[in-house]
Each structure stands twice: as structure tokens, then as C-alpha cells.
Short mmCIF file of C-alpha atoms in Angstrom, two decimals:
data_model
loop_
_atom_site.label_atom_id
_atom_site.label_comp_id
_atom_site.label_asym_id
_atom_site.label_seq_id
_atom_site.Cartn_x
_atom_site.Cartn_y
_atom_site.Cartn_z
CA MET X 1 142.13 131.05 173.41
CA SER X 2 140.25 127.97 170.85
CA THR X 3 142.40 127.08 168.21
CA ALA X 4 140.01 125.75 165.20
CA THR X 5 141.31 121.86 166.85
CA ASP X 6 138.78 122.24 169.88
CA GLY X 7 135.52 120.33 169.50
CA PRO X 8 134.29 118.16 166.89
CA THR X 9 134.80 118.85 163.64
CA TRP X 10 131.09 118.71 161.19
CA GLN X 11 129.90 117.33 158.09
CA GLN X 12 127.42 117.34 156.67
CA GLY X 13 125.44 118.90 159.47
CA HIS X 14 126.59 116.73 162.15
CA PRO X 15 129.55 116.80 164.77
CA VAL X 16 132.52 114.16 163.60
CA THR X 17 134.57 114.11 166.75
CA ALA X 18 138.12 111.53 165.72
CA PRO X 19 138.03 108.38 167.30
CA THR X 20 141.41 107.51 169.35
CA ASP X 21 142.38 103.87 167.59
CA ILE X 22 141.95 103.38 163.42
CA ARG X 23 139.78 99.93 164.29
CA ASP X 24 137.01 102.66 165.40
CA GLY X 25 137.17 104.39 160.93
CA ARG X 26 134.61 103.89 158.93
CA ILE X 27 134.69 101.46 156.90
CA LEU X 28 132.67 100.60 153.54
CA VAL X 29 133.31 97.51 151.48
CA LEU X 30 130.93 97.12 148.30
CA ASP X 31 131.77 94.46 145.78
CA ASP X 32 129.00 93.22 143.12
CA GLN X 33 129.69 89.56 144.72
CA PRO X 34 127.69 89.52 148.31
CA SER X 35 130.56 86.66 149.18
CA ASN X 36 133.17 89.57 148.56
CA VAL X 37 131.53 91.66 150.60
CA LEU X 38 130.28 89.27 153.70
CA LEU X 39 133.76 87.31 153.51
CA LEU X 40 135.40 91.29 153.70
CA GLU X 41 133.30 92.41 157.05
CA ARG X 42 134.45 89.17 158.53
CA ILE X 43 137.92 89.68 157.62
CA LEU X 44 137.48 93.52 159.10
CA ARG X 45 135.26 92.85 162.11
CA VAL X 46 137.84 89.72 162.87
CA ALA X 47 140.99 92.16 162.62
CA GLY X 48 139.00 94.69 165.18
CA TYR X 49 136.77 96.88 163.34
CA ARG X 50 134.23 98.20 165.47
CA GLN X 51 131.68 99.97 161.68
CA VAL X 52 131.80 97.85 159.14
CA GLN X 53 129.40 98.11 156.77
CA GLY X 54 129.17 96.58 153.26
CA THR X 55 126.80 96.37 150.49
CA SER X 56 126.48 94.55 146.58
CA ASP X 57 124.13 97.87 145.28
CA PRO X 58 127.45 101.05 144.44
CA GLN X 59 124.05 103.79 144.18
CA ALA X 60 123.33 102.29 147.59
CA ALA X 61 127.09 102.99 148.64
CA CYS X 62 126.66 106.79 147.52
CA VAL X 63 124.00 107.14 149.46
CA ILE X 64 126.08 105.61 152.72
CA CYS X 65 128.76 107.70 151.76
CA ARG X 66 126.91 110.75 152.20
CA GLU X 67 124.37 110.10 154.80
CA TRP X 68 127.61 107.71 157.47
CA PRO X 69 130.60 109.53 156.52
CA VAL X 70 132.34 106.70 155.65
CA ASP X 71 136.93 106.79 155.74
CA LEU X 72 137.32 104.04 154.27
CA LEU X 73 135.61 102.57 150.95
CA LEU X 74 137.43 99.06 149.84
CA LEU X 75 135.98 98.95 146.08
CA ASP X 76 135.51 97.11 143.38
CA LEU X 77 136.47 98.32 140.49
CA GLN X 78 134.73 96.02 137.95
CA MET X 79 131.10 95.86 139.21
CA PRO X 80 128.05 95.66 136.49
CA VAL X 81 125.45 98.78 135.72
CA MET X 82 128.14 101.54 137.98
CA ASP X 83 131.79 100.08 137.92
CA GLY X 84 134.22 101.29 140.72
CA PHE X 85 135.63 104.04 138.70
CA GLN X 86 131.68 105.71 138.35
CA VAL X 87 131.60 105.48 141.57
CA MET X 88 134.27 107.10 142.30
CA GLN X 89 133.36 110.01 139.58
CA THR X 90 130.07 110.35 141.46
CA LEU X 91 131.60 110.11 145.30
CA GLY X 92 134.41 112.93 144.19
CA ALA X 93 136.87 111.01 145.28
CA ALA X 94 139.90 112.50 143.60
CA THR X 95 138.75 115.52 144.50
CA ALA X 96 136.29 116.04 147.25
CA PRO X 97 137.90 116.94 150.74
CA THR X 98 135.06 114.49 152.44
CA ALA X 99 135.05 111.48 149.83
CA PRO X 100 136.11 108.44 151.95
CA THR X 101 139.55 107.02 151.09
CA VAL X 102 138.90 104.50 148.74
CA LEU X 103 141.19 100.98 148.34
CA ALA X 104 140.23 99.56 144.72
CA LEU X 105 139.93 96.16 144.83
CA THR X 106 140.13 94.47 141.40
CA ALA X 107 141.56 90.73 139.58
CA GLU X 108 142.78 92.75 136.32
CA GLU X 109 146.23 92.55 136.67
CA ASP X 110 147.07 95.48 134.19
CA PRO X 111 149.28 98.40 134.50
CA ARG X 112 146.91 100.82 132.45
CA THR X 113 143.76 99.69 135.58
CA ARG X 114 146.34 100.97 138.18
CA GLN X 115 146.96 103.86 136.73
CA ALA X 116 143.51 104.47 136.30
CA ALA X 117 142.16 103.65 140.06
CA LEU X 118 145.08 106.08 140.90
CA ALA X 119 144.03 108.75 138.56
CA ALA X 120 140.55 108.33 139.71
CA GLY X 121 141.03 108.88 143.03
CA ALA X 122 141.97 105.67 144.37
CA ALA X 123 144.71 105.89 147.61
CA GLU X 124 145.93 102.35 146.44
CA LEU X 125 144.85 99.60 144.20
CA LEU X 126 145.50 96.04 145.38
CA LEU X 127 144.56 92.61 142.99
CA LYS X 128 142.37 89.93 143.62
CA PRO X 129 142.87 87.22 145.99
CA TYR X 130 144.61 89.34 148.21
CA ASP X 131 146.45 88.46 150.81
CA ARG X 132 144.82 89.22 154.12
CA ALA X 133 147.85 90.29 155.90
CA GLU X 134 148.50 92.56 152.74
CA LEU X 135 144.86 93.79 152.88
CA LEU X 136 144.45 94.46 156.60
CA ARG X 137 148.40 96.45 156.19
CA GLN X 138 147.01 98.59 153.79
CA ILE X 139 144.01 99.22 155.78
CA SER X 140 145.73 100.14 158.52
CA HIS X 141 147.97 102.11 156.62
CA LEU X 142 145.39 103.99 154.85
CA LEU X 143 143.22 104.64 158.08
CA ALA X 144 146.11 105.92 160.28
CA SER X 145 146.99 108.92 157.48
CA ARG X 146 143.90 109.65 155.62
CA PRO X 147 144.32 113.50 156.35
CA SER X 148 142.09 115.57 158.18
CA SER X 149 139.94 111.94 158.64
CA ARG X 150 137.80 110.98 162.01
CA ALA X 151 140.20 107.57 161.57
CA THR X 152 143.24 109.33 163.85
CA ALA X 153 146.08 106.69 164.99
CA GLY X 154 145.86 106.65 169.16
#
């Protein structure tokens, strides 16, 4: 007898099969500073994450999220033109079940920024400059606990 969990699930018209290891989770880095994107990509790859993309263009990030189902978005909140809050709104981070989990990154220590980020759909907020170990702990936790995620603990 077949159940709803047998076989691949479908997203954007393509089959999506859950990886057996969180290191196969799809991670997108979005920061307006290309050097920050490169640093985060390097940290993630050295830590063993295999599906990492990065961009400094918020509009490109929204396209990537639609075409390459992202499990986790590392999102800078303070960007010119389109800030992280606008990106979360565009992706439906607070309401859309297919939206990526968001780890918001900011140098702003104001508690209102944290509250606003969480209300906009971020799962967590990490202050810059971030501790590498804490960053990787948050990423691992968010990928492992993502509901109906492609990335499951293995």
C-alpha cells in the first residue's frame, strides 16, 4: 500500500527527494558585499556542505529560490535597493510552505531588529561579526529541523 510519503515529493514541477545528510541541503547566501558571500561560501564548503550558491543581487536570489528549491537562505538584512525584509516578503518567508528557512544576518544589535526579522519570517538571527562555530551550529540546527525539508538529519 502506497502512502503520501512514498517516492519523491514535487516542487515547482520537479521531483524533490530528501537527501540523507543535512550537508546535501541547498544553501543560498545573499549579502550585498561580495567578500561576505565568498567568505560564507568558503566556510560552508570547508564544513562539508555540498550544495552552496551565493549572490549579492537580491532579485537574482529570488529567482534562484524559485528555480533551485533552497532549504536555507543566509540573508543579510541591511542591503541597498532591496533589503532582507523585502526579500523575505517576496519569498513569502512568513507564510509560504515552500519558502526557504531564513537565517538572517545583521550587524544591528537593536532587539527590535531581531523581533522584526522573526516576524518577517526569519527562523533565527545571527549578529555580525559572527562566530564561525555558532554560524555552523545554527545552520546545522536549522537544516535538521526544517519541516518538510529536503534536508533531513542522517
